[in-house]
Amino acid sequence: MNIFNGTGDQIVSQWKSLRKEITGINKNERISKTISFWKYAPLVNFVLNYNEYMRWPTPWDIIHDNFYDSISIAYLMSQTLLMSGDDESEHEFRYVKINDETDYLMILVINQKYVLNYSYDSVIDISDINYRNCLIKLKYENKKLKEIV
């Protein structure tokens, strides 16, 4: 059963269980379980604006609405991992266009090595990705996202 067919409260409860489950396990397993959870989220065209990151709602609000785009999925993956033990300095977001035929998508880069949300249900090594353009890069600083250049 896809948990995203449930109510907002049910999804939040499942997300809480996931965070408890992955706290304290090794990073690769945490990443894998996080991807496995979020891969079932139904995608829509637009939820979050990439350049209004300072106004993004809380993860709980996004989950309660139960609408997701590539930006919100990358953000929720990051929040899942951060609440389960990752250090915020390890996470970077990039809003990229892979080629002329694709839309922009938000990827999550961890430790300048692991890339999440670039390919469905996969972790990609950063040396194996290519993209045509990057509109914005964001990093956490004191629990807030900041644009980096």
Short mmCIF file of N, CA, C and O in Angstrom, two decimals:
data_model
loop_
_atom_site.label_atom_id
_atom_site.label_comp_id
_atom_site.label_asym_id
_atom_site.label_seq_id
_atom_site.Cartn_x
_atom_site.Cartn_y
_atom_site.Cartn_z
N MET A 1 0.83 -1.19 0.00
CA MET A 1 0.00 0.00 0.00
C MET A 1 0.88 1.25 0.00
O MET A 1 1.85 1.34 0.73
N ASN A 2 0.53 2.20 -0.82
CA ASN A 2 1.26 3.46 -0.89
C ASN A 2 0.79 4.36 0.25
O ASN A 2 -0.38 4.74 0.31
N ILE A 3 1.70 4.71 1.15
CA ILE A 3 1.32 5.53 2.31
C ILE A 3 0.78 6.89 1.90
O ILE A 3 0.04 7.52 2.65
N PHE A 4 1.13 7.35 0.72
CA PHE A 4 0.70 8.67 0.27
C PHE A 4 -0.77 8.69 -0.16
O PHE A 4 -1.30 9.74 -0.49
N ASN A 5 -1.42 7.53 -0.13
CA ASN A 5 -2.87 7.47 -0.34
C ASN A 5 -3.63 7.74 0.96
O ASN A 5 -4.85 7.86 0.95
N GLY A 6 -2.90 7.81 2.08
CA GLY A 6 -3.53 8.06 3.37
C GLY A 6 -3.77 9.54 3.62
O GLY A 6 -3.53 10.39 2.76
N THR A 7 -4.22 9.84 4.82
CA THR A 7 -4.44 11.22 5.21
C THR A 7 -3.12 11.89 5.55
O THR A 7 -2.10 11.22 5.76
N GLY A 8 -3.13 13.21 5.63
CA GLY A 8 -1.93 13.94 6.02
C GLY A 8 -1.39 13.47 7.36
O GLY A 8 -0.18 13.29 7.53
N ASP A 9 -2.28 13.25 8.33
CA ASP A 9 -1.85 12.78 9.65
C ASP A 9 -1.19 11.40 9.57
O ASP A 9 -0.20 11.13 10.25
N GLN A 10 -1.75 10.53 8.74
CA GLN A 10 -1.17 9.19 8.59
C GLN A 10 0.22 9.25 7.95
O GLN A 10 1.14 8.54 8.37
N ILE A 11 0.37 10.12 6.97
CA ILE A 11 1.67 10.25 6.30
C ILE A 11 2.70 10.83 7.27
O ILE A 11 3.84 10.36 7.34
N VAL A 12 2.31 11.86 8.02
CA VAL A 12 3.21 12.44 9.03
C VAL A 12 3.63 11.38 10.03
O VAL A 12 4.80 11.31 10.43
N SER A 13 2.71 10.55 10.45
CA SER A 13 3.02 9.49 11.41
C SER A 13 4.02 8.49 10.82
O SER A 13 4.97 8.07 11.48
N GLN A 14 3.81 8.12 9.55
CA GLN A 14 4.75 7.21 8.88
C GLN A 14 6.13 7.85 8.72
O GLN A 14 7.16 7.18 8.86
N TRP A 15 6.14 9.14 8.44
CA TRP A 15 7.40 9.86 8.29
C TRP A 15 8.15 9.89 9.63
O TRP A 15 9.36 9.70 9.68
N LYS A 16 7.42 10.11 10.71
CA LYS A 16 8.02 10.08 12.04
C LYS A 16 8.63 8.70 12.33
O LYS A 16 9.74 8.60 12.84
N SER A 17 7.90 7.65 11.98
CA SER A 17 8.40 6.29 12.17
C SER A 17 9.68 6.05 11.37
O SER A 17 10.62 5.43 11.86
N LEU A 18 9.69 6.54 10.13
CA LEU A 18 10.90 6.41 9.31
C LEU A 18 12.08 7.10 9.99
O LEU A 18 13.17 6.52 10.08
N ARG A 19 11.89 8.32 10.45
CA ARG A 19 12.99 9.06 11.08
C ARG A 19 13.52 8.32 12.31
O ARG A 19 14.73 8.26 12.52
N LYS A 20 12.64 7.75 13.09
CA LYS A 20 13.07 6.96 14.26
C LYS A 20 13.85 5.73 13.81
O LYS A 20 14.87 5.39 14.40
N GLU A 21 13.34 5.07 12.77
CA GLU A 21 13.97 3.84 12.27
C GLU A 21 15.38 4.08 11.77
O GLU A 21 16.27 3.26 11.97
N ILE A 22 15.62 5.21 11.12
CA ILE A 22 16.92 5.43 10.49
C ILE A 22 17.91 6.19 11.37
O ILE A 22 19.09 6.28 11.03
N THR A 23 17.46 6.70 12.50
CA THR A 23 18.37 7.38 13.41
C THR A 23 19.35 6.37 13.98
O THR A 23 18.96 5.32 14.48
N GLY A 24 20.63 6.68 13.84
CA GLY A 24 21.66 5.81 14.41
C GLY A 24 22.19 4.73 13.49
O GLY A 24 23.14 4.03 13.85
N ILE A 25 21.61 4.56 12.31
CA ILE A 25 22.17 3.57 11.38
C ILE A 25 23.16 4.27 10.44
O ILE A 25 23.21 5.49 10.39
N ASN A 26 23.92 3.49 9.69
CA ASN A 26 24.97 4.10 8.84
C ASN A 26 24.35 4.96 7.73
O ASN A 26 23.20 4.78 7.34
N LYS A 27 25.14 5.91 7.28
CA LYS A 27 24.67 6.93 6.33
C LYS A 27 24.10 6.31 5.05
O LYS A 27 23.04 6.73 4.57
N ASN A 28 24.77 5.33 4.47
CA ASN A 28 24.28 4.73 3.22
C ASN A 28 22.90 4.12 3.41
O ASN A 28 22.03 4.24 2.54
N GLU A 29 22.68 3.45 4.53
CA GLU A 29 21.39 2.84 4.80
C GLU A 29 20.33 3.91 5.06
O GLU A 29 19.18 3.79 4.61
N ARG A 30 20.70 4.99 5.75
CA ARG A 30 19.76 6.10 5.98
C ARG A 30 19.32 6.72 4.66
O ARG A 30 18.13 6.98 4.44
N ILE A 31 20.28 6.93 3.78
CA ILE A 31 19.97 7.51 2.47
C ILE A 31 19.05 6.57 1.68
O ILE A 31 18.06 6.99 1.11
N SER A 32 19.39 5.30 1.67
CA SER A 32 18.61 4.31 0.91
C SER A 32 17.17 4.25 1.42
O SER A 32 16.21 4.25 0.63
N LYS A 33 16.97 4.20 2.72
CA LYS A 33 15.62 4.12 3.29
C LYS A 33 14.84 5.42 3.06
O LYS A 33 13.63 5.40 2.85
N THR A 34 15.55 6.54 3.07
CA THR A 34 14.90 7.83 2.81
C THR A 34 14.40 7.89 1.37
O THR A 34 13.26 8.28 1.10
N ILE A 35 15.24 7.49 0.43
CA ILE A 35 14.83 7.45 -0.97
C ILE A 35 13.66 6.50 -1.17
O ILE A 35 12.69 6.83 -1.86
N SER A 36 13.73 5.34 -0.54
CA SER A 36 12.65 4.36 -0.67
C SER A 36 11.32 4.89 -0.16
O SER A 36 10.26 4.57 -0.70
N PHE A 37 11.36 5.71 0.88
CA PHE A 37 10.14 6.30 1.41
C PHE A 37 9.57 7.34 0.45
O PHE A 37 8.40 7.29 0.08
N TRP A 38 10.40 8.28 0.01
CA TRP A 38 9.90 9.41 -0.77
C TRP A 38 9.63 9.07 -2.23
O TRP A 38 8.95 9.82 -2.93
N LYS A 39 10.10 7.94 -2.73
CA LYS A 39 9.87 7.60 -4.13
C LYS A 39 8.40 7.38 -4.46
O LYS A 39 7.99 7.46 -5.61
N TYR A 40 7.57 7.14 -3.45
CA TYR A 40 6.15 6.90 -3.68
C TYR A 40 5.31 8.17 -3.66
O TYR A 40 4.11 8.13 -3.94
N ALA A 41 5.91 9.30 -3.34
CA ALA A 41 5.15 10.55 -3.28
C ALA A 41 4.65 10.92 -4.68
O ALA A 41 5.42 10.91 -5.64
N PRO A 42 3.37 11.26 -4.79
CA PRO A 42 2.83 11.64 -6.10
C PRO A 42 3.34 13.02 -6.51
O PRO A 42 3.32 13.96 -5.72
N LEU A 43 3.80 13.13 -7.74
CA LEU A 43 4.38 14.39 -8.22
C LEU A 43 3.36 15.24 -8.96
O LEU A 43 2.55 14.72 -9.74
N VAL A 44 3.43 16.53 -8.72
CA VAL A 44 2.67 17.52 -9.47
C VAL A 44 3.68 18.51 -10.04
O VAL A 44 4.87 18.46 -9.73
N ASN A 45 3.22 19.43 -10.87
CA ASN A 45 4.13 20.36 -11.53
C ASN A 45 4.74 21.41 -10.62
O ASN A 45 5.89 21.77 -10.78
N PHE A 46 3.96 21.93 -9.67
CA PHE A 46 4.48 23.06 -8.91
C PHE A 46 3.95 23.04 -7.48
O PHE A 46 2.74 23.01 -7.27
N VAL A 47 4.88 23.06 -6.53
CA VAL A 47 4.53 23.18 -5.11
C VAL A 47 5.35 24.30 -4.48
O VAL A 47 4.81 25.22 -3.89
N LEU A 48 6.67 24.22 -4.62
CA LEU A 48 7.56 25.21 -4.02
C LEU A 48 8.29 25.99 -5.11
O LEU A 48 8.66 25.43 -6.14
N ASN A 49 8.52 27.26 -4.84
CA ASN A 49 9.27 28.11 -5.76
C ASN A 49 10.74 28.06 -5.36
O ASN A 49 11.08 28.36 -4.21
N TYR A 50 11.60 27.70 -6.29
CA TYR A 50 13.01 27.52 -5.96
C TYR A 50 13.67 28.77 -5.41
O TYR A 50 14.56 28.71 -4.57
N ASN A 51 13.27 29.95 -5.87
CA ASN A 51 13.95 31.16 -5.43
C ASN A 51 13.22 31.86 -4.27
O ASN A 51 13.61 32.94 -3.87
N GLU A 52 12.20 31.20 -3.72
CA GLU A 52 11.55 31.73 -2.52
C GLU A 52 11.73 30.74 -1.36
O GLU A 52 10.82 30.51 -0.57
N TYR A 53 12.92 30.17 -1.28
CA TYR A 53 13.24 29.16 -0.28
C TYR A 53 13.05 29.66 1.15
O TYR A 53 12.77 28.89 2.05
N MET A 54 13.16 30.97 1.36
CA MET A 54 12.97 31.50 2.70
C MET A 54 11.51 31.45 3.14
O MET A 54 11.21 31.60 4.31
N ARG A 55 10.61 31.17 2.20
CA ARG A 55 9.18 31.07 2.50
C ARG A 55 8.64 29.65 2.42
O ARG A 55 7.43 29.45 2.52
N TRP A 56 9.51 28.68 2.21
CA TRP A 56 9.03 27.30 2.13
C TRP A 56 8.34 26.93 3.44
O TRP A 56 8.82 27.26 4.53
N PRO A 57 7.23 26.23 3.35
CA PRO A 57 6.54 25.80 4.57
C PRO A 57 7.35 24.73 5.31
O PRO A 57 8.34 24.21 4.78
N THR A 58 6.90 24.39 6.49
CA THR A 58 7.57 23.33 7.24
C THR A 58 7.35 22.00 6.54
O THR A 58 6.38 21.85 5.76
N PRO A 59 8.19 21.03 6.80
CA PRO A 59 7.96 19.70 6.22
C PRO A 59 6.58 19.15 6.58
O PRO A 59 5.92 18.53 5.74
N TRP A 60 6.13 19.39 7.81
CA TRP A 60 4.83 18.88 8.25
C TRP A 60 3.70 19.49 7.42
O TRP A 60 2.74 18.80 7.08
N ASP A 61 3.81 20.77 7.11
CA ASP A 61 2.77 21.42 6.29
C ASP A 61 2.75 20.85 4.88
O ASP A 61 1.67 20.61 4.31
N ILE A 62 3.91 20.62 4.30
CA ILE A 62 3.98 20.05 2.95
C ILE A 62 3.35 18.66 2.95
O ILE A 62 2.54 18.32 2.08
N ILE A 63 3.71 17.86 3.93
CA ILE A 63 3.20 16.49 4.00
C ILE A 63 1.68 16.50 4.20
O ILE A 63 0.96 15.72 3.58
N HIS A 64 1.20 17.38 5.05
CA HIS A 64 -0.25 17.46 5.27
C HIS A 64 -1.00 17.82 3.99
O HIS A 64 -2.09 17.29 3.74
N ASP A 65 -0.41 18.69 3.16
CA ASP A 65 -1.05 19.04 1.89
C ASP A 65 -1.01 17.89 0.90
O ASP A 65 -1.85 17.77 0.02
N ASN A 66 0.04 17.06 1.02
CA ASN A 66 0.21 15.85 0.20
C ASN A 66 0.30 16.14 -1.29
O ASN A 66 -0.21 15.40 -2.13
N PHE A 67 0.98 17.25 -1.64
CA PHE A 67 1.33 17.56 -3.01
C PHE A 67 2.84 17.78 -3.05
O PHE A 67 3.38 18.48 -2.19
N TYR A 68 3.51 17.20 -4.05
CA TYR A 68 4.97 17.22 -4.08
C TYR A 68 5.48 17.50 -5.49
O TYR A 68 4.91 17.03 -6.47
N ASP A 69 6.56 18.26 -5.56
CA ASP A 69 7.30 18.44 -6.81
C ASP A 69 8.75 18.09 -6.53
O ASP A 69 9.09 17.66 -5.42
N SER A 70 9.62 18.27 -7.51
CA SER A 70 11.02 17.88 -7.29
C SER A 70 11.67 18.70 -6.19
O SER A 70 12.54 18.20 -5.47
N ILE A 71 11.25 19.94 -6.03
CA ILE A 71 11.82 20.79 -4.99
C ILE A 71 11.41 20.28 -3.61
O ILE A 71 12.25 20.10 -2.72
N SER A 72 10.13 20.02 -3.45
CA SER A 72 9.67 19.56 -2.13
C SER A 72 10.21 18.17 -1.80
O SER A 72 10.54 17.91 -0.64
N ILE A 73 10.36 17.31 -2.79
CA ILE A 73 10.93 15.98 -2.52
C ILE A 73 12.37 16.11 -2.05
O ILE A 73 12.78 15.49 -1.06
N ALA A 74 13.18 16.90 -2.73
CA ALA A 74 14.58 17.10 -2.31
C ALA A 74 14.63 17.70 -0.90
O ALA A 74 15.42 17.26 -0.05
N TYR A 75 13.78 18.69 -0.65
CA TYR A 75 13.72 19.33 0.66
C TYR A 75 13.31 18.33 1.74
O TYR A 75 13.91 18.27 2.83
N LEU A 76 12.30 17.51 1.47
CA LEU A 76 11.84 16.54 2.45
C LEU A 76 12.85 15.41 2.67
O LEU A 76 13.00 14.92 3.79
N MET A 77 13.56 15.02 1.63
CA MET A 77 14.65 14.05 1.82
C MET A 77 15.70 14.64 2.75
O MET A 77 16.18 13.97 3.68
N SER A 78 16.08 15.88 2.49
CA SER A 78 17.06 16.55 3.33
C SER A 78 16.58 16.64 4.78
O SER A 78 17.31 16.30 5.71
N GLN A 79 15.35 17.08 4.97
CA GLN A 79 14.81 17.21 6.33
C GLN A 79 14.75 15.85 7.04
O GLN A 79 15.05 15.76 8.23
N THR A 80 14.39 14.81 6.32
CA THR A 80 14.37 13.47 6.90
C THR A 80 15.75 13.10 7.42
O THR A 80 15.90 12.64 8.56
N LEU A 81 16.75 13.32 6.59
CA LEU A 81 18.13 12.95 6.97
C LEU A 81 18.66 13.86 8.08
O LEU A 81 19.35 13.38 9.00
N LEU A 82 18.36 15.14 8.02
CA LEU A 82 18.82 16.05 9.06
C LEU A 82 18.21 15.70 10.42
O LEU A 82 18.90 15.73 11.44
N MET A 83 16.94 15.36 10.43
CA MET A 83 16.27 15.01 11.69
C MET A 83 16.67 13.63 12.19
O MET A 83 16.28 13.24 13.29
N SER A 84 17.45 12.92 11.38
CA SER A 84 17.89 11.58 11.75
C SER A 84 19.39 11.50 11.96
O SER A 84 19.96 10.41 12.02
N GLY A 85 20.05 12.66 12.02
CA GLY A 85 21.45 12.64 12.39
C GLY A 85 22.44 13.28 11.44
O GLY A 85 23.59 13.47 11.80
N ASP A 86 22.03 13.62 10.23
CA ASP A 86 22.98 14.28 9.32
C ASP A 86 23.30 15.68 9.83
O ASP A 86 22.50 16.31 10.51
N ASP A 87 24.46 16.16 9.44
CA ASP A 87 24.88 17.53 9.75
C ASP A 87 24.44 18.42 8.60
O ASP A 87 24.63 18.09 7.44
N GLU A 88 23.86 19.58 8.93
CA GLU A 88 23.35 20.47 7.88
C GLU A 88 24.44 20.93 6.92
O GLU A 88 24.15 21.22 5.76
N SER A 89 25.69 20.99 7.37
CA SER A 89 26.78 21.44 6.49
C SER A 89 27.05 20.46 5.36
O SER A 89 27.71 20.81 4.38
N GLU A 90 26.53 19.24 5.46
CA GLU A 90 26.73 18.23 4.42
C GLU A 90 25.76 18.38 3.25
O GLU A 90 25.99 17.80 2.19
N HIS A 91 24.70 19.14 3.42
CA HIS A 91 23.62 19.19 2.42
C HIS A 91 23.68 20.45 1.57
O HIS A 91 23.84 21.55 2.08
N GLU A 92 23.52 20.25 0.28
CA GLU A 92 23.44 21.36 -0.68
C GLU A 92 22.36 21.04 -1.69
O GLU A 92 22.24 19.90 -2.15
N PHE A 93 21.56 22.04 -2.03
CA PHE A 93 20.53 21.89 -3.06
C PHE A 93 21.01 22.58 -4.33
O PHE A 93 21.62 23.64 -4.28
N ARG A 94 20.68 21.98 -5.47
CA ARG A 94 20.95 22.60 -6.77
C ARG A 94 19.70 22.43 -7.64
O ARG A 94 19.17 21.33 -7.77
N TYR A 95 19.27 23.53 -8.23
CA TYR A 95 18.12 23.51 -9.13
C TYR A 95 18.68 23.48 -10.54
O TYR A 95 19.20 24.48 -11.03
N VAL A 96 18.58 22.31 -11.18
CA VAL A 96 19.32 22.07 -12.42
C VAL A 96 18.41 21.67 -13.57
O VAL A 96 17.32 21.13 -13.39
N LYS A 97 18.91 21.93 -14.76
CA LYS A 97 18.28 21.46 -16.01
C LYS A 97 19.27 20.49 -16.63
O LYS A 97 20.39 20.85 -16.97
N ILE A 98 18.84 19.24 -16.76
CA ILE A 98 19.74 18.20 -17.24
C ILE A 98 20.05 18.37 -18.72
O ILE A 98 21.20 18.28 -19.14
N ASN A 99 19.02 18.62 -19.53
CA ASN A 99 19.22 18.86 -20.96
C ASN A 99 18.04 19.67 -21.49
O ASN A 99 17.14 20.02 -20.73
N ASP A 100 18.05 19.95 -22.78
CA ASP A 100 17.00 20.80 -23.37
C ASP A 100 15.61 20.18 -23.30
O ASP A 100 14.61 20.89 -23.37
N GLU A 101 15.53 18.86 -23.19
CA GLU A 101 14.23 18.18 -23.19
C GLU A 101 13.61 18.05 -21.80
O GLU A 101 12.48 17.60 -21.67
N THR A 102 14.33 18.40 -20.76
CA THR A 102 13.81 18.20 -19.41
C THR A 102 13.46 19.53 -18.74
O THR A 102 13.96 20.58 -19.13
N ASP A 103 12.59 19.43 -17.75
CA ASP A 103 12.31 20.57 -16.89
C ASP A 103 13.44 20.69 -15.87
O ASP A 103 14.24 19.76 -15.69
N TYR A 104 13.47 21.79 -15.17
CA TYR A 104 14.40 21.92 -14.06
C TYR A 104 13.96 20.99 -12.93
O TYR A 104 12.78 20.71 -12.77
N LEU A 105 14.92 20.50 -12.16
CA LEU A 105 14.61 19.72 -10.99
C LEU A 105 15.59 20.05 -9.88
O LEU A 105 16.71 20.48 -10.14
N MET A 106 15.13 19.87 -8.66
CA MET A 106 15.98 20.13 -7.50
C MET A 106 16.66 18.83 -7.11
O MET A 106 16.00 17.79 -6.95
N ILE A 107 17.98 18.89 -7.00
CA ILE A 107 18.73 17.74 -6.52
C ILE A 107 19.30 18.07 -5.14
O ILE A 107 19.51 19.24 -4.80
N LEU A 108 19.54 17.04 -4.38
CA LEU A 108 20.17 17.16 -3.07
C LEU A 108 21.55 16.52 -3.17
O LEU A 108 21.66 15.36 -3.54
N VAL A 109 22.58 17.30 -2.87
CA VAL A 109 23.95 16.80 -2.89
C VAL A 109 24.40 16.68 -1.44
O VAL A 109 24.31 17.64 -0.67
N ILE A 110 24.89 15.50 -1.08
CA ILE A 110 25.34 15.25 0.28
C ILE A 110 26.84 14.99 0.26
O ILE A 110 27.32 14.14 -0.49
N ASN A 111 27.55 15.74 1.09
CA ASN A 111 29.02 15.61 1.21
C ASN A 111 29.75 15.79 -0.12
O ASN A 111 30.80 15.18 -0.33
N GLN A 112 29.18 16.58 -1.02
CA GLN A 112 29.76 16.79 -2.34
C GLN A 112 30.05 15.47 -3.05
O GLN A 112 30.94 15.37 -3.89
N LYS A 113 29.28 14.42 -2.70
CA LYS A 113 29.51 13.10 -3.27
C LYS A 113 28.21 12.44 -3.74
O LYS A 113 28.11 12.00 -4.87
N TYR A 114 27.23 12.35 -2.86
CA TYR A 114 25.99 11.63 -3.16
C TYR A 114 24.94 12.60 -3.70
O TYR A 114 24.72 13.65 -3.12
N VAL A 115 24.27 12.20 -4.78
CA VAL A 115 23.23 13.03 -5.37
C VAL A 115 21.91 12.27 -5.29
O VAL A 115 21.79 11.15 -5.78
N LEU A 116 20.93 12.90 -4.66
CA LEU A 116 19.59 12.34 -4.53
C LEU A 116 18.63 13.18 -5.35
O LEU A 116 18.82 14.38 -5.50
N ASN A 117 17.61 12.53 -5.87
CA ASN A 117 16.53 13.16 -6.63
C ASN A 117 16.94 13.53 -8.06
O ASN A 117 16.24 14.25 -8.74
N TYR A 118 18.07 13.02 -8.52
CA TYR A 118 18.51 13.22 -9.90
C TYR A 118 17.91 12.13 -10.78
O TYR A 118 17.49 12.38 -11.89
N SER A 119 17.88 10.92 -10.25
CA SER A 119 17.33 9.77 -10.94
C SER A 119 16.40 9.04 -9.98
O SER A 119 16.73 8.89 -8.80
N TYR A 120 15.28 8.59 -10.47
CA TYR A 120 14.27 7.95 -9.64
C TYR A 120 14.85 6.77 -8.86
O TYR A 120 15.49 5.90 -9.44
N ASP A 121 14.65 6.77 -7.55
CA ASP A 121 14.99 5.64 -6.69
C ASP A 121 16.48 5.29 -6.70
O ASP A 121 16.84 4.12 -6.58
N SER A 122 17.34 6.29 -6.86
CA SER A 122 18.77 6.02 -6.96
C SER A 122 19.59 7.07 -6.24
O SER A 122 19.19 8.23 -6.13
N VAL A 123 20.76 6.64 -5.81
CA VAL A 123 21.80 7.57 -5.36
C VAL A 123 22.85 7.56 -6.46
O VAL A 123 23.31 6.50 -6.89
N ILE A 124 23.22 8.73 -6.92
CA ILE A 124 24.19 8.85 -8.00
C ILE A 124 25.44 9.52 -7.44
O ILE A 124 25.35 10.46 -6.66
N ASP A 125 26.60 9.05 -7.85
CA ASP A 125 27.84 9.72 -7.47
C ASP A 125 27.92 11.04 -8.25
O ASP A 125 27.60 11.07 -9.44
N ILE A 126 28.35 12.08 -7.58
CA ILE A 126 28.37 13.40 -8.22
C ILE A 126 29.22 13.41 -9.48
O ILE A 126 28.94 14.16 -10.42
N SER A 127 30.24 12.58 -9.54
CA SER A 127 31.09 12.54 -10.74
C SER A 127 30.37 11.94 -11.95
O SER A 127 30.83 12.07 -13.07
N ASP A 128 29.22 11.31 -11.71
CA ASP A 128 28.47 10.67 -12.79
C ASP A 128 27.29 11.49 -13.29
O ASP A 128 26.51 11.01 -14.12
N ILE A 129 27.12 12.71 -12.80
CA ILE A 129 25.99 13.51 -13.26
C ILE A 129 26.46 14.65 -14.15
O ILE A 129 27.58 15.14 -14.03
N ASN A 130 25.58 15.03 -15.03
CA ASN A 130 25.80 16.17 -15.91
C ASN A 130 24.51 16.97 -15.94
O ASN A 130 23.42 16.41 -15.92
N TYR A 131 24.64 18.27 -16.02
CA TYR A 131 23.47 19.10 -16.24
C TYR A 131 23.88 20.32 -17.03
O TYR A 131 25.02 20.74 -17.02
N ARG A 132 22.90 20.83 -17.75
CA ARG A 132 23.15 21.93 -18.68
C ARG A 132 23.23 23.27 -17.97
O ARG A 132 24.01 24.13 -18.32
N ASN A 133 22.41 23.46 -16.94
CA ASN A 133 22.33 24.75 -16.28
C ASN A 133 21.94 24.55 -14.82
O ASN A 133 21.22 23.64 -14.49
N CYS A 134 22.42 25.44 -13.96
CA CYS A 134 22.04 25.44 -12.55
C CYS A 134 21.59 26.85 -12.20
O CYS A 134 22.37 27.80 -12.29
N LEU A 135 20.31 27.01 -11.83
CA LEU A 135 19.77 28.33 -11.53
C LEU A 135 20.13 28.83 -10.13
O LEU A 135 20.28 30.03 -9.93
N ILE A 136 20.25 27.91 -9.17
CA ILE A 136 20.50 28.34 -7.80
C ILE A 136 21.13 27.19 -7.02
O ILE A 136 20.88 26.03 -7.30
N LYS A 137 22.00 27.56 -6.09
CA LYS A 137 22.56 26.60 -5.14
C LYS A 137 22.24 27.12 -3.74
O LYS A 137 22.40 28.31 -3.47
N LEU A 138 21.81 26.20 -2.88
CA LEU A 138 21.45 26.57 -1.52
C LEU A 138 22.17 25.66 -0.53
O LEU A 138 22.34 24.47 -0.80
N LYS A 139 22.55 26.23 0.61
CA LYS A 139 23.13 25.46 1.71
C LYS A 139 22.50 25.93 3.00
O LYS A 139 22.05 27.06 3.11
N TYR A 140 22.52 25.05 3.98
CA TYR A 140 22.05 25.42 5.31
C TYR A 140 23.12 26.21 6.04
O TYR A 140 24.31 25.89 5.96
N GLU A 141 22.69 27.22 6.74
CA GLU A 141 23.57 27.99 7.63
C GLU A 141 22.74 28.36 8.84
O GLU A 141 21.74 29.08 8.71
N ASN A 142 23.10 27.82 9.99
CA ASN A 142 22.34 28.04 11.22
C ASN A 142 20.86 27.69 11.05
O ASN A 142 19.97 28.47 11.38
N LYS A 143 20.63 26.51 10.46
CA LYS A 143 19.29 25.96 10.27
C LYS A 143 18.41 26.72 9.28
O LYS A 143 17.22 26.50 9.19
N LYS A 144 19.01 27.63 8.51
CA LYS A 144 18.27 28.36 7.47
C LYS A 144 19.00 28.16 6.15
O LYS A 144 20.22 28.08 6.11
N LEU A 145 18.21 28.10 5.08
CA LEU A 145 18.81 27.97 3.76
C LEU A 145 19.32 29.33 3.29
O LEU A 145 18.66 30.35 3.46
N LYS A 146 20.50 29.31 2.69
CA LYS A 146 21.11 30.52 2.12
C LYS A 146 21.60 30.19 0.71
O LYS A 146 22.07 29.08 0.45
N GLU A 147 21.48 31.17 -0.16
CA GLU A 147 21.99 31.00 -1.52
C GLU A 147 23.51 31.10 -1.49
O GLU A 147 24.08 31.94 -0.80
N ILE A 148 24.16 30.21 -2.26
CA ILE A 148 25.62 30.26 -2.38
C ILE A 148 25.98 30.53 -3.83
O ILE A 148 25.21 30.21 -4.74
N VAL A 149 27.12 31.12 -4.03
CA VAL A 149 27.58 31.42 -5.39
C VAL A 149 28.90 30.76 -5.66
O VAL A 149 29.60 30.35 -4.82
#
